[in-house]
XYZ file of N, CA and C in Angstrom:
264
model
N 6.182 -35.052 -13.739
C 5.500 -36.336 -13.697
C 4.091 -36.144 -13.149
N 3.350 -37.223 -13.065
C 1.984 -37.160 -12.547
C 1.935 -36.928 -11.041
N 3.062 -37.167 -10.357
C 3.074 -37.076 -8.895
C 4.039 -36.028 -8.353
N 4.767 -35.344 -9.224
C 5.743 -34.349 -8.781
C 5.657 -33.119 -9.683
N 5.747 -31.948 -9.078
C 5.772 -30.693 -9.839
C 6.747 -29.741 -9.159
N 7.439 -28.942 -9.955
C 8.390 -27.959 -9.414
C 8.053 -26.592 -9.997
N 8.386 -25.558 -9.236
C 8.155 -24.206 -9.721
C 9.095 -23.221 -9.056
N 9.367 -22.135 -9.744
C 10.133 -21.024 -9.184
C 9.245 -19.792 -9.311
N 8.997 -19.142 -8.167
C 8.071 -18.021 -8.105
C 8.812 -16.759 -7.687
N 8.533 -15.666 -8.368
C 9.110 -14.375 -7.985
C 8.564 -13.957 -6.622
N 9.384 -13.234 -5.859
C 9.008 -12.807 -4.521
C 9.361 -11.340 -4.347
N 8.453 -10.592 -3.731
C 8.672 -9.193 -3.374
C 8.008 -8.980 -2.025
N 8.679 -8.315 -1.111
C 8.023 -7.950 0.136
C 8.508 -6.592 0.616
N 7.655 -5.936 1.372
C 7.951 -4.637 1.966
C 7.717 -4.814 3.451
N 8.773 -4.729 4.240
C 8.701 -4.962 5.683
C 9.057 -3.668 6.400
N 8.191 -3.236 7.317
C 8.485 -2.053 8.128
C 8.426 -2.420 9.604
N 9.353 -1.853 10.382
C 9.424 -2.089 11.822
C 8.740 -0.943 12.565
N 8.365 -1.203 13.826
C 7.741 -0.161 14.649
C 8.693 1.001 14.907
N 9.978 0.708 15.007
C 10.992 1.739 15.263
C 12.227 1.414 14.428
N 13.016 2.419 14.073
C 14.240 2.157 13.309
C 15.199 1.240 14.070
N 16.006 0.490 13.332
C 17.031 -0.359 13.938
C 18.032 0.542 14.651
N 18.384 0.186 15.901
C 19.214 1.062 16.736
C 20.710 0.895 16.504
N 21.159 -0.287 16.083
C 22.605 -0.480 15.906
C 22.874 -1.564 14.875
N 24.151 -1.716 14.527
C 24.543 -2.737 13.566
C 24.504 -2.226 12.137
N 24.613 -3.160 11.203
C 24.705 -2.814 9.790
C 23.477 -2.131 9.225
N 22.322 -2.359 9.845
C 21.096 -1.733 9.352
C 20.651 -0.542 10.177
N 21.582 0.060 10.926
C 21.231 1.178 11.814
C 20.481 2.263 11.045
N 19.347 2.662 11.593
C 18.536 3.699 10.971
C 17.474 3.173 10.014
N 17.563 1.907 9.625
C 16.555 1.342 8.727
C 15.224 1.264 9.463
N 14.161 1.632 8.791
C 12.809 1.427 9.315
C 12.257 0.105 8.796
N 12.966 -0.509 7.882
C 12.529 -1.763 7.277
C 13.312 -1.993 6.000
N 12.750 -2.813 5.122
C 13.422 -3.094 3.852
C 12.412 -3.525 2.801
N 12.819 -3.376 1.570
C 12.073 -3.890 0.429
C 12.920 -5.023 -0.127
N 12.359 -6.213 -0.178
C 13.122 -7.388 -0.585
C 12.642 -7.961 -1.908
N 13.582 -8.489 -2.654
C 13.303 -9.117 -3.947
C 13.988 -10.477 -3.964
N 13.386 -11.444 -4.588
C 14.000 -12.759 -4.664
C 13.058 -13.752 -5.308
N 13.175 -15.002 -4.873
C 12.293 -16.026 -5.418
C 12.159 -17.197 -4.448
N 11.082 -17.924 -4.645
C 10.849 -19.191 -3.964
C 11.040 -20.300 -4.981
N 11.684 -21.356 -4.563
C 11.765 -22.568 -5.372
C 11.013 -23.633 -4.595
N 10.030 -24.263 -5.241
C 9.183 -25.226 -4.549
C 9.060 -26.518 -5.340
N 8.859 -27.592 -4.598
C 8.534 -28.876 -5.212
C 7.312 -29.419 -4.488
N 6.396 -29.975 -5.250
C 5.171 -30.553 -4.709
C 5.121 -32.033 -5.077
N 4.590 -32.836 -4.164
C 4.382 -34.263 -4.438
C 2.961 -34.632 -4.054
N 2.354 -35.444 -4.876
C 1.004 -35.906 -4.596
C 1.086 -37.084 -3.638
N 0.334 -37.012 -2.528
C 0.380 -38.101 -1.548
C -0.551 -39.242 -1.963
N -0.641 -40.267 -1.140
C -1.425 -41.465 -1.473
C -2.921 -41.183 -1.565
N -3.363 -40.033 -1.057
C -4.777 -39.649 -1.135
C -5.042 -38.696 -2.300
N -4.015 -38.427 -3.099
C -4.163 -37.542 -4.247
C -4.074 -36.061 -3.918
N -3.593 -35.738 -2.714
C -3.468 -34.345 -2.284
C -2.038 -33.869 -2.532
N -1.899 -32.699 -3.166
C -0.573 -32.129 -3.405
C -0.031 -31.548 -2.111
N 1.219 -31.881 -1.793
C 1.895 -31.404 -0.586
C 3.227 -30.773 -0.976
N 3.635 -29.744 -0.234
C 4.949 -29.154 -0.469
C 5.996 -30.114 0.073
N 6.928 -30.530 -0.781
C 7.990 -31.442 -0.346
C 9.344 -30.735 -0.252
N 9.444 -29.552 -0.846
C 10.690 -28.789 -0.791
C 10.346 -27.315 -0.944
N 11.005 -26.460 -0.160
C 10.795 -25.022 -0.256
C 12.097 -24.310 0.059
N 12.510 -23.429 -0.839
C 13.710 -22.624 -0.627
C 13.364 -21.172 -0.938
N 13.797 -20.270 -0.075
C 13.541 -18.845 -0.255
C 14.889 -18.148 -0.409
N 15.079 -17.433 -1.497
C 16.333 -16.737 -1.752
C 16.060 -15.257 -1.978
N 16.775 -14.418 -1.263
C 16.699 -12.975 -1.513
C 17.885 -12.600 -2.398
N 17.594 -11.877 -3.470
C 18.675 -11.442 -4.349
C 18.973 -9.955 -4.180
N 18.067 -9.248 -3.482
C 18.297 -7.820 -3.253
C 17.437 -7.352 -2.089
N 17.997 -6.428 -1.287
C 17.245 -5.777 -0.216
C 17.569 -4.290 -0.241
N 16.550 -3.468 -0.353
C 16.719 -2.016 -0.309
C 16.217 -1.517 1.040
N 16.977 -0.657 1.723
C 16.525 -0.157 3.019
C 15.351 0.807 2.879
N 14.467 0.766 3.866
C 13.417 1.772 4.011
C 13.888 2.684 5.137
N 14.089 3.948 4.852
C 14.587 4.907 5.848
C 13.637 6.103 5.910
N 13.818 6.948 6.908
C 12.994 8.148 7.021
C 11.684 7.874 7.732
N 10.673 8.626 7.373
C 9.365 8.519 8.025
C 8.640 7.246 7.587
N 7.727 6.740 8.450
C 6.932 5.566 8.056
C 6.167 5.852 6.767
N 5.984 4.833 5.969
C 5.258 4.978 4.717
C 3.755 5.010 4.989
N 3.017 5.663 4.117
C 1.567 5.760 4.259
C 0.940 4.509 3.663
N 0.106 3.837 4.450
C -0.603 2.668 3.924
C -1.721 3.130 3.002
N -1.869 2.461 1.914
C -2.924 2.785 0.963
C -4.111 1.867 1.226
N -4.810 2.106 2.328
C -5.931 1.252 2.695
C -7.001 1.308 1.624
N -7.485 0.126 1.240
C -8.516 0.035 0.233
C -8.005 0.132 -1.189
N -6.713 0.387 -1.359
C -6.151 0.538 -2.696
C -5.974 -0.805 -3.389
N -5.583 -1.810 -2.623
C -5.408 -3.149 -3.172
C -6.429 -4.095 -2.556
N -6.922 -5.059 -3.330
C -7.842 -6.037 -2.744
C -7.102 -6.902 -1.729
N -7.812 -7.363 -0.732
C -7.221 -8.232 0.280
C -7.936 -9.572 0.283
N -7.283 -10.576 0.828
C -7.888 -11.897 0.941
C -8.928 -11.887 2.046
N -9.946 -12.703 1.877
C -10.919 -12.884 2.946
C -10.260 -13.689 4.052
N -10.710 -13.489 5.285
C -10.105 -14.187 6.417
C -10.220 -15.701 6.295
N -11.259 -16.188 5.634
C -11.498 -17.631 5.553
C -11.030 -18.235 4.224
N -10.079 -17.593 3.568
C -9.699 -18.036 2.222
C -9.136 -19.446 2.176
N -8.653 -19.980 3.289
C -8.150 -21.356 3.313
C -9.106 -22.334 3.982
N -10.242 -21.873 4.457
C -11.119 -22.731 5.257
C -11.702 -23.904 4.484
N -11.839 -23.791 3.177
C -12.422 -24.890 2.397
C -11.367 -25.842 1.851
N -10.141 -25.716 2.287
C -9.068 -26.578 1.773
C -8.703 -27.646 2.766
């Protein structure tokens, strides 16, 4: 409609911890690689601004990161400017 929009977005993240997990089901993990999706709904408010009215995050898979810390590829991917939301 003119005032409501919905979307499902693919999600991927790579999370690393400072030290491996010491106990429990993830013992030895240095982090994980996660896959899933976000389901979102937006509604336009009385001022015509789109707002998030619903957000759900679902992980469908998690792969452990084990062994030595991964090497960051600094400068390999573009990054957002610090003020990327300042004009919104």
